[in-house]
mmCIF file of C-alpha atoms and ligand atoms in Angstrom:
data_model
loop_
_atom_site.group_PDB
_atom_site.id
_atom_site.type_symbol
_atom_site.label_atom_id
_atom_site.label_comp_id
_atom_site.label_asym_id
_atom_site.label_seq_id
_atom_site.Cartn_x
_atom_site.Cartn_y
_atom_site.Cartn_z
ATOM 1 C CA UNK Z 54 220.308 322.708 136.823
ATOM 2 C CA UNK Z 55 223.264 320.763 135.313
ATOM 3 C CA UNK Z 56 222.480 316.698 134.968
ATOM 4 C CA UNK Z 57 225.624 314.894 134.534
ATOM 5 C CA UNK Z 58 224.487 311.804 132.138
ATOM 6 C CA UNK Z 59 226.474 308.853 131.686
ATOM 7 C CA UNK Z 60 225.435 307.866 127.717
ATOM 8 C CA UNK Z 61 226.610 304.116 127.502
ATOM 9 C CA UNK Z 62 229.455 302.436 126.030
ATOM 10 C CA UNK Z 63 228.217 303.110 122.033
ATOM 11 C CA UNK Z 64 224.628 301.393 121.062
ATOM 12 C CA UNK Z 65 222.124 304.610 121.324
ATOM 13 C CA UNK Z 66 220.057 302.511 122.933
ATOM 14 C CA UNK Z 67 222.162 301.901 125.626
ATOM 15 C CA UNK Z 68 221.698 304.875 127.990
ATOM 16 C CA UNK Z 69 219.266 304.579 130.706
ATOM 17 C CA UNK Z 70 215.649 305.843 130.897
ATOM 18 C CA UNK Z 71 216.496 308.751 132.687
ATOM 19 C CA UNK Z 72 219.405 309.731 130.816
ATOM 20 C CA UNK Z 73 216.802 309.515 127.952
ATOM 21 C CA UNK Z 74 214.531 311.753 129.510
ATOM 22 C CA UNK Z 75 216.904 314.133 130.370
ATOM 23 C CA UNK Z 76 218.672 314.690 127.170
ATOM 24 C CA UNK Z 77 215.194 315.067 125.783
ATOM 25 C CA UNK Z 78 214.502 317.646 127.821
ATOM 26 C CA UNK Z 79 217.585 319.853 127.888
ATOM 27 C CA UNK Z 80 218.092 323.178 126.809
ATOM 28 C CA UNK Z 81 221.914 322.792 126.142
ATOM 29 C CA UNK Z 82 223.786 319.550 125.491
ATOM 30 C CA UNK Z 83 227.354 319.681 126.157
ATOM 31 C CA UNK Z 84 228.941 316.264 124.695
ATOM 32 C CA UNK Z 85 232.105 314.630 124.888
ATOM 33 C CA UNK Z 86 232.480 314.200 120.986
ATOM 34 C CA UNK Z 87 235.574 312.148 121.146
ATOM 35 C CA UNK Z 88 233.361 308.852 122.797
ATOM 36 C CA UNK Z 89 229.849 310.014 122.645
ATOM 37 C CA UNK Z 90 227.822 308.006 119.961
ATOM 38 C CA UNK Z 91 226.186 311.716 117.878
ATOM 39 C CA UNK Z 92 223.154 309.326 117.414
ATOM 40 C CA UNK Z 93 222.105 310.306 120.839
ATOM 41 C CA UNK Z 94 221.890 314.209 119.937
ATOM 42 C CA UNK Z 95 218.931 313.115 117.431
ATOM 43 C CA UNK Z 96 217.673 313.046 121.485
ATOM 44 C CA UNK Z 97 218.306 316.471 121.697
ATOM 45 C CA UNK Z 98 214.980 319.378 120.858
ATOM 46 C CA UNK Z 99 215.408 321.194 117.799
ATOM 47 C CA UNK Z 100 215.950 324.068 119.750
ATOM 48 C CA UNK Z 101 218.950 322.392 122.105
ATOM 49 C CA UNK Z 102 221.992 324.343 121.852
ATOM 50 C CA UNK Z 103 224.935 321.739 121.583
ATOM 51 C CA UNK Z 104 228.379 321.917 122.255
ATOM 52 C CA UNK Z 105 231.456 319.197 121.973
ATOM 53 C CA UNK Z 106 233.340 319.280 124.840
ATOM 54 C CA UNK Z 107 236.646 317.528 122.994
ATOM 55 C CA UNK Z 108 237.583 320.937 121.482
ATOM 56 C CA UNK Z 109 237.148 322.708 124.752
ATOM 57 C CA UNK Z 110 238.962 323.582 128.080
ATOM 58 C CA UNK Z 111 237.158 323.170 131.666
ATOM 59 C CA UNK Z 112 236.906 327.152 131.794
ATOM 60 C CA UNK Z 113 235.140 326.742 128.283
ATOM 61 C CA UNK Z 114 232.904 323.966 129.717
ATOM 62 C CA UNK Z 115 231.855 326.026 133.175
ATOM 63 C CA UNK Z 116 231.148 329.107 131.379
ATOM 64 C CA UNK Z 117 228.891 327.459 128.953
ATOM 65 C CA UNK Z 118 226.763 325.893 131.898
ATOM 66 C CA UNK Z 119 227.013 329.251 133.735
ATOM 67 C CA UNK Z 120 225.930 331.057 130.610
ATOM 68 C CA UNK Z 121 222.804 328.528 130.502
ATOM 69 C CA UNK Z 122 222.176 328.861 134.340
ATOM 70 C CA UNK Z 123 221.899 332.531 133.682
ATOM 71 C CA UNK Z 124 218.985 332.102 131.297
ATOM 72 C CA UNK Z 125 217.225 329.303 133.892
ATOM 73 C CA UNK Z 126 218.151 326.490 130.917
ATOM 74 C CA UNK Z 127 218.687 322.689 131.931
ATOM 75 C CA UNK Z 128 222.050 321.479 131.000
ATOM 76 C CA UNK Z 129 222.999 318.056 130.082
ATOM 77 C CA UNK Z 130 226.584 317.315 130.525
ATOM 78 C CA UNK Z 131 226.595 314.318 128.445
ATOM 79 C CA UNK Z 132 229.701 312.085 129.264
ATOM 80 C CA UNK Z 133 230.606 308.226 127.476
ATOM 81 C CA UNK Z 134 230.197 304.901 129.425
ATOM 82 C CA UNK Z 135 229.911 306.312 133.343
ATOM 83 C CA UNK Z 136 230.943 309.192 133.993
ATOM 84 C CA UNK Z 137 232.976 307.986 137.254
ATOM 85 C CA UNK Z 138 235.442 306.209 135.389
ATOM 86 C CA UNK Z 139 238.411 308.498 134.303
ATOM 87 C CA UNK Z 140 235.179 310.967 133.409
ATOM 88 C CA UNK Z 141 236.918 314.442 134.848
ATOM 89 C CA UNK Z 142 233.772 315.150 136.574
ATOM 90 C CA UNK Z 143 235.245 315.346 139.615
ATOM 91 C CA UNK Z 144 236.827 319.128 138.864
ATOM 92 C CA UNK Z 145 233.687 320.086 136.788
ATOM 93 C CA UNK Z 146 231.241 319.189 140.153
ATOM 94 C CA UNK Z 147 233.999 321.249 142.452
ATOM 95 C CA UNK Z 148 233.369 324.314 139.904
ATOM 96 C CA UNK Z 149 229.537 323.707 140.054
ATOM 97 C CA UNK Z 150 229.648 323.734 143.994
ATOM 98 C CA UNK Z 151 231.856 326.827 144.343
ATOM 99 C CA UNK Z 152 229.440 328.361 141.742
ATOM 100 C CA UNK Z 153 226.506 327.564 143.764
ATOM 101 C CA UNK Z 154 225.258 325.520 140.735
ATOM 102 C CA UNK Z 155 222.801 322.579 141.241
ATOM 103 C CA UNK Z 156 223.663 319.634 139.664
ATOM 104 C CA UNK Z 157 223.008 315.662 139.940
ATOM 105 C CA UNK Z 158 224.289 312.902 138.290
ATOM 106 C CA UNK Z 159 222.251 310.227 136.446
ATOM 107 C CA UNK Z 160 224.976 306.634 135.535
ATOM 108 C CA UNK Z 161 225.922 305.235 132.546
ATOM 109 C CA UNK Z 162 226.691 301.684 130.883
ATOM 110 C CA UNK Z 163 230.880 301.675 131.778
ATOM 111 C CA UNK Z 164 232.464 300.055 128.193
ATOM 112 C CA UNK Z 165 234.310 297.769 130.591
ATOM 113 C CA UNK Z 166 230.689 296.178 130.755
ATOM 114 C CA UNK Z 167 229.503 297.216 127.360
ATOM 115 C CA UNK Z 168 232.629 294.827 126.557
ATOM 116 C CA UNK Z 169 231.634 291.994 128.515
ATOM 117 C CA UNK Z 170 228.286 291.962 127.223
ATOM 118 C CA UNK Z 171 229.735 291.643 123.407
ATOM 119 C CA UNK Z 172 231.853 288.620 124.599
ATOM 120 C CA UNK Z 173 229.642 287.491 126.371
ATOM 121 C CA UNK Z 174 231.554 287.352 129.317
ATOM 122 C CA UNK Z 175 231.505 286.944 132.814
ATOM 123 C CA UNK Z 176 234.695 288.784 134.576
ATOM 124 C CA UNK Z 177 234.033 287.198 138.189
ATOM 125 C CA UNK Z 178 234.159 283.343 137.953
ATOM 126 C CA UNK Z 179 234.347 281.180 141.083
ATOM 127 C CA UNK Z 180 237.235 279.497 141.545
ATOM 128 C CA UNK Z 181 239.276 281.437 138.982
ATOM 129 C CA UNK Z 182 238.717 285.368 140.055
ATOM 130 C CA UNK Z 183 236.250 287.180 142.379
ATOM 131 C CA UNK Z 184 237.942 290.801 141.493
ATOM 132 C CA UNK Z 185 237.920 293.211 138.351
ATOM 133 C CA UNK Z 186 240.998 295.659 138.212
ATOM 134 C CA UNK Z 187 240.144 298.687 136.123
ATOM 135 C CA UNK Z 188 243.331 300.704 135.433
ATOM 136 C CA UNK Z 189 245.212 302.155 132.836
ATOM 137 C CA UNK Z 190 248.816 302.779 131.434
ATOM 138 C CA UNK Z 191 250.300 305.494 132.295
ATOM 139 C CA UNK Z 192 250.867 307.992 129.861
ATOM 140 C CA UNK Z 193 250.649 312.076 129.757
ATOM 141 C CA UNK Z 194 248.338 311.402 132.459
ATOM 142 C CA UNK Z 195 250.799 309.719 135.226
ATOM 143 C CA UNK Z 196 249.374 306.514 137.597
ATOM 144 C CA UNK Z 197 250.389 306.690 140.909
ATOM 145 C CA UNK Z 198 253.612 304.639 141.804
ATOM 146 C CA UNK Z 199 251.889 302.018 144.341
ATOM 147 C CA UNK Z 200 249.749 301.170 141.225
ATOM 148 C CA UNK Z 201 252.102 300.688 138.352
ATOM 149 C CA UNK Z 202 251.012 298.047 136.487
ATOM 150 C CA UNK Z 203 253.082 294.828 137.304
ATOM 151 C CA UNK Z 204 251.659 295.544 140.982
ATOM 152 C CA UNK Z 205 248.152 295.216 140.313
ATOM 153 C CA UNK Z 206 248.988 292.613 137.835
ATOM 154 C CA UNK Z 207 250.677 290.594 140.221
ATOM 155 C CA UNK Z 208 247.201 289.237 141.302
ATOM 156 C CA UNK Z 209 246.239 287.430 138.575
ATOM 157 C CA UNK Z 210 242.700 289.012 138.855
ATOM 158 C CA UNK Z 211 240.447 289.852 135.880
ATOM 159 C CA UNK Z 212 241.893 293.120 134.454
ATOM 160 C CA UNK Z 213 239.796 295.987 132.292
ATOM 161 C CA UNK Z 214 242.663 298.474 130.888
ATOM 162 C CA UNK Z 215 241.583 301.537 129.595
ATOM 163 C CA UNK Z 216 243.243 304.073 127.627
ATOM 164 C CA UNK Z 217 246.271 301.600 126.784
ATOM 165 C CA UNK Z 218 245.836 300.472 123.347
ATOM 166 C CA UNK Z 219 248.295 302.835 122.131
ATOM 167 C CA UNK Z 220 250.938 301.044 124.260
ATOM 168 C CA UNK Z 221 250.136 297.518 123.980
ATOM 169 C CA UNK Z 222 254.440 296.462 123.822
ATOM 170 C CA UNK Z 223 255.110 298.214 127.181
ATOM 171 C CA UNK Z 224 251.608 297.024 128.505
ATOM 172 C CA UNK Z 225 252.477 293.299 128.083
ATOM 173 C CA UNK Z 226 255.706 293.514 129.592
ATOM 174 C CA UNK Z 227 254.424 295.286 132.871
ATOM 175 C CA UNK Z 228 251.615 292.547 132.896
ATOM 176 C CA UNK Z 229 254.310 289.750 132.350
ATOM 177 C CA UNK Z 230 256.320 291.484 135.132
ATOM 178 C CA UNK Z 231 253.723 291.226 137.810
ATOM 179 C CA UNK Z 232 254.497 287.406 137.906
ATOM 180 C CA UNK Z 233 250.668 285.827 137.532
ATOM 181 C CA UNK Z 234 249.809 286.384 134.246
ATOM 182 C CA UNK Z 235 251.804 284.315 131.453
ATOM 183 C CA UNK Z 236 252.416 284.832 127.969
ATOM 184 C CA UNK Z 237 249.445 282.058 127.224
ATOM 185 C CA UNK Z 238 247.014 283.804 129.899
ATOM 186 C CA UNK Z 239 243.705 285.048 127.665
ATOM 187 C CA UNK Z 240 243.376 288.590 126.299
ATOM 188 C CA UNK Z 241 240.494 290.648 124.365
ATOM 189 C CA UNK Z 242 240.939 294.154 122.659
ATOM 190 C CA UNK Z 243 237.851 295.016 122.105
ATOM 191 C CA UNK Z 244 237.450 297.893 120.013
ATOM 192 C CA UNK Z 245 234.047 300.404 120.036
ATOM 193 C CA UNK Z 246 232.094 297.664 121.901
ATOM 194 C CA UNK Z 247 228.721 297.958 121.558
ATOM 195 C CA UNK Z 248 229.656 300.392 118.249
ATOM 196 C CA UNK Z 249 227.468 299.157 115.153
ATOM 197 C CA UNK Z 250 231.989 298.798 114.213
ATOM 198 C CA UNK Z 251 232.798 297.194 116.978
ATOM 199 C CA UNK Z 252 235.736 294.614 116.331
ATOM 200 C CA UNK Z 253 236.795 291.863 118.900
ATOM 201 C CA UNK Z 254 239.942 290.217 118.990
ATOM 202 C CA UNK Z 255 240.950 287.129 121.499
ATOM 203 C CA UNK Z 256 244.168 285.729 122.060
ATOM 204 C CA UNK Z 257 246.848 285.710 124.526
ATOM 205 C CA UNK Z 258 248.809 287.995 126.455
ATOM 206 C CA UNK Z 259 251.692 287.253 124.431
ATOM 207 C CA UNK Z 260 250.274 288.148 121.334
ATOM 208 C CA UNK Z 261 248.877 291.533 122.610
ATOM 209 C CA UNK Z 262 250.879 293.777 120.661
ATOM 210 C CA UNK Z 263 250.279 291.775 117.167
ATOM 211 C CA UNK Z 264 246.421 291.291 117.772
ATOM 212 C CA UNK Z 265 246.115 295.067 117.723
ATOM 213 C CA UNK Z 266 248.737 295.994 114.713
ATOM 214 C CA UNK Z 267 247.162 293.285 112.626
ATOM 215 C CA UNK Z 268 243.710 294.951 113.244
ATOM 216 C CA UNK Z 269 245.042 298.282 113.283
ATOM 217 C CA UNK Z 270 243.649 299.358 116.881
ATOM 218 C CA UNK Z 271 245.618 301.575 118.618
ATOM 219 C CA UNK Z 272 242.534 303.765 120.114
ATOM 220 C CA UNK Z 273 238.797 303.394 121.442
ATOM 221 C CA UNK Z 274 239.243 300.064 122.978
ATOM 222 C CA UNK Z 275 239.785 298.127 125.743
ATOM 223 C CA UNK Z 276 242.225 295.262 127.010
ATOM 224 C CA UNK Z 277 240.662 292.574 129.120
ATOM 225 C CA UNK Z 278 243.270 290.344 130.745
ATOM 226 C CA UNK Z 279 242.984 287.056 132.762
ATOM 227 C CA UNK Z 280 241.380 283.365 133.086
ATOM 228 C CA UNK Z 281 237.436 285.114 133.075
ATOM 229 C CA UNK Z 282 238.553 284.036 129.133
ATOM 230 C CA UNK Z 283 239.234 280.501 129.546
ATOM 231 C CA UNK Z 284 236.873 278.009 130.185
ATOM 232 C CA UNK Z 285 237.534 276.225 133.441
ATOM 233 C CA UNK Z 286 235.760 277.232 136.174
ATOM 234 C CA UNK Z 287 233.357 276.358 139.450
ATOM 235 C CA UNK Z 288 229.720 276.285 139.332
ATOM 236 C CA UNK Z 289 228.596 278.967 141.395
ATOM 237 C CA UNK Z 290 226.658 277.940 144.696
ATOM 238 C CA UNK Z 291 224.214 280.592 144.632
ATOM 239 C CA UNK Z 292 222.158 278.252 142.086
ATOM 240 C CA UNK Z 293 223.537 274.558 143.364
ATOM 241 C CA UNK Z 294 220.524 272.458 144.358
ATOM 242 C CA UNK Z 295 222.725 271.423 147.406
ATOM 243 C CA UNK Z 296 223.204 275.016 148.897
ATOM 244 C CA UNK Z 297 220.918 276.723 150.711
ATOM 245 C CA UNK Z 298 220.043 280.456 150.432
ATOM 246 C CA UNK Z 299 218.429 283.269 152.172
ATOM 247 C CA UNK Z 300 215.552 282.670 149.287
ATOM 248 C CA UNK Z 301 215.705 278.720 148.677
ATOM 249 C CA UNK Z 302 216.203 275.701 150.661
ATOM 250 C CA UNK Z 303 218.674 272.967 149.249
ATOM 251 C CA UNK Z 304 216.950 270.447 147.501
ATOM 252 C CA UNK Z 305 219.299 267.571 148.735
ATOM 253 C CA UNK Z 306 218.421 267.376 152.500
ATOM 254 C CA UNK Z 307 220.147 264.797 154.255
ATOM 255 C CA UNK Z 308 217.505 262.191 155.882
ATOM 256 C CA UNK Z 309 217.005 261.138 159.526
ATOM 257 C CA UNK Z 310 217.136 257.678 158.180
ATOM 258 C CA UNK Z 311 220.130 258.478 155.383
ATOM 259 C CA UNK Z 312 218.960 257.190 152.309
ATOM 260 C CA UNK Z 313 218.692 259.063 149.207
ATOM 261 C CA UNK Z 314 216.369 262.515 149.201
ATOM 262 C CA UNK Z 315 213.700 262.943 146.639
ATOM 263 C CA UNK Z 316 212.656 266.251 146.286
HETATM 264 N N1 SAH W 544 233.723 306.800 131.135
HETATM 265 C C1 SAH W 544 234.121 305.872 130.092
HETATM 266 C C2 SAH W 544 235.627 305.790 129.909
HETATM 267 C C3 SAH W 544 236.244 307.067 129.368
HETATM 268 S S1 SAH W 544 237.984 306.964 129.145
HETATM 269 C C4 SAH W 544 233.500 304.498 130.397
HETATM 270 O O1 SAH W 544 232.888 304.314 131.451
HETATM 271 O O2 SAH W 544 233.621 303.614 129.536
HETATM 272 C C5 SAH W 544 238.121 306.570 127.450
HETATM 273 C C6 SAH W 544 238.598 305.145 127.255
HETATM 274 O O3 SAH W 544 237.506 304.281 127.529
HETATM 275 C C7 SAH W 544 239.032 304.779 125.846
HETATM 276 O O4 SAH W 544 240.394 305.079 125.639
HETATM 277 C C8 SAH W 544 238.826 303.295 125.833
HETATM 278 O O5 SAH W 544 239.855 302.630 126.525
HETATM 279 C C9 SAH W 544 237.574 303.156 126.684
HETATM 280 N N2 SAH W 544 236.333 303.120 125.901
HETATM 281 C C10 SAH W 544 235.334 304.026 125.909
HETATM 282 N N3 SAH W 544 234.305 303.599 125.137
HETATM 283 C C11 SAH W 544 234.687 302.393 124.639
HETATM 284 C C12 SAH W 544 234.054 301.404 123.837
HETATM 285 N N4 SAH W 544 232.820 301.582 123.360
HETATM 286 N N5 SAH W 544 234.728 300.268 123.556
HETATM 287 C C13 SAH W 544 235.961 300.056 124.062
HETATM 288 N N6 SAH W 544 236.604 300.938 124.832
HETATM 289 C C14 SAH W 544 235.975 302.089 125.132
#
């Protein structure tokens, strides 16, 4: 059996219960030691054979979960943040299938929300955005045309880029391009969040490109773009005394006889 395990954005401690249990269990740990916080091998039995996944190919990674199917070992596939977002897990479940390997998947903590949590954030304010873009530049890996970036940015919408520190000059002028965002709109890099290292920097669109020079990040981090940074927004209705819900009554009912409510 092959568990695919999301670890969390960084902290050790962030990885669910299950993920826990699994990676204590396993027979073979195959990590991706690029992202992975190592603390979580101390997880790991003594006897856990462990690989890193960032110095091998997807033949290297199949054959090492076929080689540990063939002795009826548990794998754990052991992937940062969730391993749906831009997690390649897609071409490693395909192999599994045609292999007639069993396998599940257990989620992780995304960064994008390891990230929020260290700003203490919330990306979907009422009245400013109800929507969170995840995307990336692209690079060597390409980004379909109908998504380039000034499209998506032409919303206005909270944005979570991903593997785009590198490129912050080209970023800023395909958000700029899109039309919403200005050169004063807020932006966070946040570097390793959740990371005992973890560095956050806030500041503007504009000053994308300098924010991450200055602090020397050009990997491991994220850019968060849009008004979820300011601080003008709509209290939400779900918790206004006047608005009813499927699990409390308002607490300002108007009166047969008008007149002011106590409740
Ligand atoms: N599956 C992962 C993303 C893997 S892609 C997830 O859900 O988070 C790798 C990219 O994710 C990095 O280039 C960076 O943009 C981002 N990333 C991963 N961990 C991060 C962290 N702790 N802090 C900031 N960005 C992170």
């Amino acid at each position: 059996m092959i568990h695919f395990v999301g670890a969390g954005s960084g902290a050790p401690d962030l990885i669910t219960v299950r993920g826990q249990r699994l990676l204590r269990e396993a027979d073979v740990v195959i990590y991706a030691g690029s992202l992975v916080n190592p603390e979580l091998l101390r997880e790991a039995k003594p006897s856990c054979t462990i690989y890193d996944s960032a110095r091998m190919t997807l033949e290297q990674v199949i054959a090492a979960m076929q080689e540990a199917e063939a002795c009826g070992k548990t794998t754990v596939r052991l992937h940062t943040g969730d391993p749906s977002i831009y997690g390649a897990i897609r071409e490693q479940m395909d192999e599994l299938e045609r292999l007639g390997v069993d396998f599940d998947v257990t989620p992780g903590v995304s960064s994008f929300c390891g990230a929020a949590a260290s700003l203490k954030a919330e990306y979907t304010l009422p009245d400013v955005t109800q929507t969170v873009i995840i995307t990336r530049m692209a690079g060597r890996t390409p980004v379909p045309e109908r998504e380039e970036l000034s499209r998506l940015a032409a919303h206005g919408a909270t944005m979570a880029l991903f593997l785009s520190a590198g490129m912050l000059p080209q970023l800023r002028e395909r958000l700029l391009a899109g039309g919403a965002y200005t050169e004063s709109t807020p932006a966070a890099i946040v570097y390793k969040a959740t990371w005992p290292e973890e560095r956050q920097v806030v500041g503007t669109v504009g000053e994308l490109p300098e924010m991450a020079r200055r602090n020397g990040i050009d990997k491991t981090a994220l850019i968060l773009v849009g008004d979820f940074l300011g601080n003008s927004y709509e209290r939400s209705k779900l918790y206004d005394p006047a608005f009813t819900t499927g699990y409390r009554r308002a607490e300002q009912q108007p009166t047969p006889q008008g007149g002011t409510d106590h409740v």
